């Protein structure tokens, strides 16, 4: 049962597609404070767990911290952070109710932080739709929610293969090397990503013609080897006269403006850019059609980046900062002056003041960016996806986005942004999967091996053994970090063994994905959803249920030859490695299991059968029909 | 058996106090590269564990990462860091040998990072003593090492009580409030810390007379209530004419100089300071005597801070940076210019170039700071401690230091610096304990509740339940973070329950501490040291052996009502809370144990008896004689 309450005059966020009639707000079943900032509060029961918030930091159980919905280019995913790239205002409170706050501005979630037994949700505004969902259990509440926000995006099947990325691949030779070294080392591969360096001066929808003298031939040559190329598209469009994308957008008034109606200028990778006004449906159609420049060369996948939007600085902010820095006199500066100088520069990036000074044309209505911040990136991806669907049909083009809101799951997947090569980020990756599932993000994954900082061989192997189960399985790293392609490490056959398991499991994983999409269900679930009365299982934060047949429990600590696993029911443990499989039936309870670096552990419920294909070097060569079975 | 090899002409770091004759370096049993940078390498056996490095990041088993010995004011203790505040060049390699590299410059430790089966240790120089220690097991190698570096510092008994600290306590009223609110809430307390705000303009050995109009009366009044005050002392001395400490040091030439022999000027809390030249024994004696200004008021404890030394900037560095910033023209700056601007400011703090431009007078010999960096803070603390011992006798004055080197353990304890209110930092706290023990740091602990960022009630309770066992049990936080004194939280009796356990266990903890100090043994040990043949136990990184009787295993995750524990032998689990005790005998193996937020779990080996006192409000009131027993 879903109850909708409408406060004020909410804008259309495009999150909910079902028609639901609003109830009288006097019947709102939680405590309310109205006024400039709508506030919803309720008491928490003792030991009550809170799930949700989609792409958010910390545990599967979100209780005991304070979060913000505010799409943020936040690279340092430590425990104290409040916001990541997506804003997903959906929570499940114990088995009592679920709550969706449909509001595109900032939302603060105090979930037992200030007072351990109290939740307080504060909106930076008072125009919102609030949905309260009751169901027979947590999973049922999620399915009801998913039904009103629409079916999840399904990418092409090749996008379930293993994918390699690196910010730093620049020339076509770099890409050929990546392809060839995977093939030589018997490492399967379906796609290689093109980060910002493929562009001409970081200009969207351009290709650097020195580095790619014949781009079409390059794409074709990769295709023949069953390698898909996936270029990045950034939100900001370089302000450069003579660059047709900018000139067109400028002429048509498709860029965001400042308070005075002038184009808002900010600095990101290309230098000063204009921000396309994705809130404007004409601008959306226009921007979506620009992908055609790459599609017509045979490109069939994209990732939309920097669309929170990330602002390194605004032009106005830079001018103010530089004016301040020029006043510094080293001889008389005290320590306060030193910290002020640092803060001036730190404060320029993704400044809230800047977000407050951007304006949109929401199909005729002028709105301040701060009130629609959390749908900006979502609408960029909607722009692309609507074009793809109209022109190419469903499931033809891979698309995933960094920023997102509820509803983006109909258009694309997401990745979890710029993580680190930290062991703790394997676990964070795992914890993000069920909350992403709750919001319909079935196609998702983290940068395997870690984006920032330096990887180690064992970290990459352990992370891949989790990545085997994530629909998006992409190894990605930042410029200047240690080489992270599998072929750079000793005993590369260990990597082949792990990657082979991905391809062997693809028929299962793909059908589990389709089933979750078709039935608006979760692909990954916390153990608490399946075993609510098992007091050990319900608190487990390092194992997940996968579809209806399996449980996963990767090793995520260095120098460990195994880990503790809790089985809430009898299951069979399979250790998969290349074509080798060992099996061990295990009773309900706590077990220590040994897992070698080249093994992938999988727990299968009794009576369930898991289809297995033969290993393959890519999804095109995979024999999807001739399968054997585990179990 | 200890073998010493001398390369070049090492300076006296004061680490080893035993007289050991050097062997012929031709008999050095590991691979050597000589030249400008001495390099020691060896192959690692499969699954061989490496322990040690004292105050270092990551696991108990240090294998698989690259570390640096370089005393660093590094506040962000994430997995990717290489150096913290102390430099402790001691490792134990499996059960084969231990290695101590006595060298005061930078040392790089690649322990299976570049190649998983290879260790490479590179010194930034070629004058060093290298000790290789063979023993019948790991613990024996540690004891042999400890015997040559001398007995561990023993603080006064009150320093084993619970202590409260906060950067931000400024006036004497602040301190009275902390004292009174602990007493009112039945929270025991033995000491309150005075962070930088007690000083007059951050000048060492001064007291702000507005905030403390009668400092002597203030100290006396606290003493009467059995509260000890522990002021901070920073390494840098404010360059201010008329400030007697600076004037004296300047006149006597006791400050470090630059290349040209002028006083080196750098910015820290007081603004521009001079760095006392602790390498100069006259300067050391002079600086040590300055503590008398506070000692004579009845102060009997200190913490030495910022002695890596931390440099916010050097005067020369600031001038260069400002000149560069002044050249910025916002209109023409590209993205490269933006990042360059940011890097200029980031690069100023603790700059290696600055460290290379500082010079010392090492009792007549001019040495560059980079070659003695890692003993600078150690020698500051030596200065204080030698004065205390001469004037007041052993064990009278509490002293601990942020920076340290091997040997500092004879003079003081250490704390683990500026951690965060992160759950993962409870575990980091635990992992640091055995490696600190290996280097003789028996009196040590982390900032309980976390220094940076905001605490939660449950985090503080869980952290205190570990802190019950650490000799230094101090709650400390930074200015601007959430109030962290126990009395700020709901159901304060839960905090009383946990703190009561500390006082009940004090007779045991103090005697275990004395035993470890007397026998040059470890207070905390990895399970691997005690159960080398138990393949589960040897990899455990979240439990520790405490002395010869106990094992500890705190809960360190949020929203957990218990945890998994591995028992390598049968033990009895005691859950202690206030005066309540429950006991449960457990078999060898894996167990899930429930632990409430107000309980402290303790595992006692069969046949061992743990003395218990009655709870008390401070160590002076504790009845150390009338004890009962656990077990």
CSV table of N, CA and C in Angstrom, one decimal, chain A residues 494-551:
chain,number,residue,atom,x,y,z
A,494,UNK,N,46.3,-16.6,-12.6
A,494,UNK,CA,45.4,-16.5,-11.5
A,494,UNK,C,44.3,-15.5,-11.9
A,495,UNK,N,44.6,-14.5,-12.6
A,495,UNK,CA,43.6,-13.5,-13.1
A,495,UNK,C,42.7,-14.2,-14.1
A,496,UNK,N,43.3,-15.0,-15.0
A,496,UNK,CA,42.5,-15.7,-16.0
A,496,UNK,C,41.5,-16.6,-15.3
A,497,UNK,N,42.0,-17.2,-14.2
A,497,UNK,CA,41.1,-18.2,-13.4
A,497,UNK,C,39.9,-17.4,-12.9
A,498,UNK,N,40.1,-16.2,-12.3
A,498,UNK,CA,39.0,-15.5,-11.7
A,498,UNK,C,38.0,-15.0,-12.8
A,499,UNK,N,38.6,-14.4,-13.9
A,499,UNK,CA,37.8,-13.8,-15.0
A,499,UNK,C,37.0,-14.9,-15.7
A,500,UNK,N,37.6,-16.1,-15.8
A,500,UNK,CA,36.9,-17.2,-16.4
A,500,UNK,C,35.6,-17.5,-15.7
A,501,UNK,N,35.6,-17.4,-14.4
A,501,UNK,CA,34.4,-17.6,-13.6
A,501,UNK,C,33.3,-16.7,-13.9
A,502,UNK,N,33.7,-15.4,-14.2
A,502,UNK,CA,32.6,-14.5,-14.6
A,502,UNK,C,31.9,-15.0,-15.9
A,503,UNK,N,32.7,-15.4,-16.9
A,503,UNK,CA,32.1,-15.8,-18.1
A,503,UNK,C,31.3,-17.1,-17.9
A,504,UNK,N,31.8,-18.0,-17.1
A,504,UNK,CA,31.1,-19.2,-16.8
A,504,UNK,C,29.7,-18.9,-16.2
A,505,UNK,N,29.7,-17.9,-15.3
A,505,UNK,CA,28.5,-17.6,-14.6
A,505,UNK,C,27.5,-16.7,-15.4
A,506,UNK,N,28.0,-16.2,-16.6
A,506,UNK,CA,27.2,-15.2,-17.2
A,506,UNK,C,25.7,-15.6,-17.5
A,507,UNK,N,25.5,-16.8,-18.0
A,507,UNK,CA,24.1,-17.2,-18.3
A,507,UNK,C,23.3,-17.0,-17.0
A,508,UNK,N,23.8,-17.4,-15.9
A,508,UNK,CA,23.1,-17.3,-14.6
A,508,UNK,C,22.9,-15.8,-14.2
A,509,UNK,N,24.0,-15.1,-14.3
A,509,UNK,CA,24.0,-13.7,-13.8
A,509,UNK,C,23.1,-12.9,-14.7
A,510,UNK,N,23.1,-13.1,-16.0
A,510,UNK,CA,22.3,-12.4,-16.9
A,510,UNK,C,20.8,-12.7,-16.7
A,511,UNK,N,20.5,-13.9,-16.5
A,511,UNK,CA,19.1,-14.3,-16.3
A,511,UNK,C,18.6,-13.8,-14.9
A,512,UNK,N,19.5,-13.8,-13.9
A,512,UNK,CA,19.1,-13.2,-12.6
A,512,UNK,C,18.9,-11.7,-12.7
A,513,UNK,N,19.7,-11.1,-13.5
A,513,UNK,CA,19.5,-9.7,-13.8
A,513,UNK,C,18.2,-9.4,-14.5
A,514,UNK,N,17.9,-10.2,-15.5
A,514,UNK,CA,16.6,-10.0,-16.2
A,514,UNK,C,15.4,-10.2,-15.3
A,515,UNK,N,15.6,-11.3,-14.5
A,515,UNK,CA,14.5,-11.6,-13.6
A,515,UNK,C,14.2,-10.4,-12.6
A,516,UNK,N,15.3,-9.9,-12.1
A,516,UNK,CA,15.1,-8.7,-11.2
A,516,UNK,C,14.5,-7.5,-11.9
A,517,UNK,N,14.9,-7.3,-13.1
A,517,UNK,CA,14.4,-6.2,-13.9
A,517,UNK,C,12.9,-6.5,-14.2
A,518,UNK,N,12.6,-7.6,-14.7
A,518,UNK,CA,11.2,-8.0,-15.0
A,518,UNK,C,10.2,-7.9,-13.9
A,519,UNK,N,10.7,-8.3,-12.7
A,519,UNK,CA,9.8,-8.4,-11.5
A,519,UNK,C,10.0,-7.2,-10.6
A,520,UNK,N,10.8,-6.2,-11.0
A,520,UNK,CA,11.0,-5.0,-10.1
A,520,UNK,C,11.6,-5.4,-8.8
A,521,UNK,N,12.4,-6.4,-8.8
A,521,UNK,CA,13.0,-7.0,-7.6
A,521,UNK,C,14.4,-6.6,-7.4
A,522,UNK,N,15.0,-6.9,-6.3
A,522,UNK,CA,16.4,-6.7,-6.0
A,522,UNK,C,17.2,-7.8,-6.5
A,523,UNK,N,18.4,-7.4,-7.1
A,523,UNK,CA,19.4,-8.4,-7.5
A,523,UNK,C,20.2,-8.8,-6.3
A,524,UNK,N,20.6,-7.9,-5.5
A,524,UNK,CA,21.3,-8.1,-4.2
A,524,UNK,C,20.5,-7.7,-3.0
A,525,UNK,N,20.5,-8.6,-2.0
A,525,UNK,CA,19.7,-8.2,-0.8
A,525,UNK,C,20.6,-8.4,0.4
A,526,UNK,N,20.4,-7.5,1.5
A,526,UNK,CA,21.0,-7.8,2.8
A,526,UNK,C,20.5,-9.1,3.3
A,527,UNK,N,21.3,-9.8,4.1
A,527,UNK,CA,20.8,-11.1,4.7
A,527,UNK,C,19.5,-10.8,5.6
A,528,UNK,N,19.5,-9.6,6.1
A,528,UNK,CA,18.4,-9.2,7.0
A,528,UNK,C,17.0,-9.3,6.3
A,529,UNK,N,17.0,-9.1,5.0
A,529,UNK,CA,15.7,-9.2,4.2
A,529,UNK,C,15.2,-10.6,4.2
A,530,UNK,N,16.2,-11.6,4.1
A,530,UNK,CA,15.8,-13.0,3.9
A,530,UNK,C,15.7,-13.7,5.2
A,531,UNK,N,16.4,-13.2,6.2
A,531,UNK,CA,16.4,-14.0,7.5
A,531,UNK,C,16.1,-13.0,8.7
A,532,UNK,N,15.0,-12.3,8.6
A,532,UNK,CA,14.8,-11.2,9.6
A,532,UNK,C,14.8,-11.7,11.1
A,533,UNK,N,14.5,-13.0,11.3
A,533,UNK,CA,14.4,-13.5,12.7
A,533,UNK,C,15.7,-14.2,13.1
A,534,UNK,N,16.7,-14.2,12.3
A,534,UNK,CA,18.0,-14.8,12.6
A,534,UNK,C,18.9,-13.6,13.1
A,535,UNK,N,19.1,-13.5,14.4
A,535,UNK,CA,19.7,-12.3,14.9
A,535,UNK,C,21.2,-12.2,14.5
A,536,UNK,N,21.8,-13.2,14.2
A,536,UNK,CA,23.2,-13.1,13.6
A,536,UNK,C,23.1,-12.6,12.2
A,537,UNK,N,22.3,-13.3,11.4
A,537,UNK,CA,22.2,-13.0,9.9
A,537,UNK,C,21.8,-11.6,9.7
A,538,UNK,N,20.9,-11.1,10.5
A,538,UNK,CA,20.3,-9.7,10.2
A,538,UNK,C,21.4,-8.6,10.3
A,539,UNK,N,22.4,-8.9,11.1
A,539,UNK,CA,23.4,-7.8,11.2
A,539,UNK,C,24.6,-8.0,10.3
A,540,UNK,N,24.6,-9.0,9.5
A,540,UNK,CA,25.8,-9.3,8.6
A,540,UNK,C,25.9,-8.2,7.6
A,541,UNK,N,27.1,-7.6,7.5
A,541,UNK,CA,27.4,-6.5,6.6
A,541,UNK,C,28.4,-6.9,5.5
A,542,UNK,N,28.9,-8.1,5.5
A,542,UNK,CA,29.9,-8.5,4.5
A,542,UNK,C,29.6,-9.7,3.7
A,543,UNK,N,28.3,-10.0,3.6
A,543,UNK,CA,27.8,-11.1,2.8
A,543,UNK,C,26.5,-10.5,2.2
A,544,UNK,N,26.1,-11.1,1.0
A,544,UNK,CA,24.9,-10.6,0.4
A,544,UNK,C,24.1,-11.8,-0.2
A,545,UNK,N,22.8,-11.7,-0.3
A,545,UNK,CA,22.0,-12.7,-1.1
A,545,UNK,C,22.0,-12.2,-2.5
A,546,UNK,N,22.2,-13.1,-3.4
A,546,UNK,CA,22.2,-12.8,-4.8
A,546,UNK,C,21.1,-13.5,-5.5
A,547,UNK,N,20.1,-12.8,-6.0
A,547,UNK,CA,18.9,-13.4,-6.6
A,547,UNK,C,18.3,-14.4,-5.6
A,548,UNK,N,17.7,-15.4,-6.0
A,548,UNK,CA,17.0,-16.3,-5.1
A,548,UNK,C,17.8,-17.6,-4.8
A,549,UNK,N,19.0,-17.7,-5.4
A,549,UNK,CA,19.7,-19.0,-5.3
A,549,UNK,C,20.9,-18.9,-4.5
A,550,UNK,N,21.6,-17.7,-4.4
A,550,UNK,CA,22.9,-17.7,-3.9
A,550,UNK,C,23.2,-16.7,-2.8
A,551,UNK,N,24.3,-16.9,-2.1
A,551,UNK,CA,24.9,-16.0,-1.2
A,551,UNK,C,26.3,-15.7,-1.6
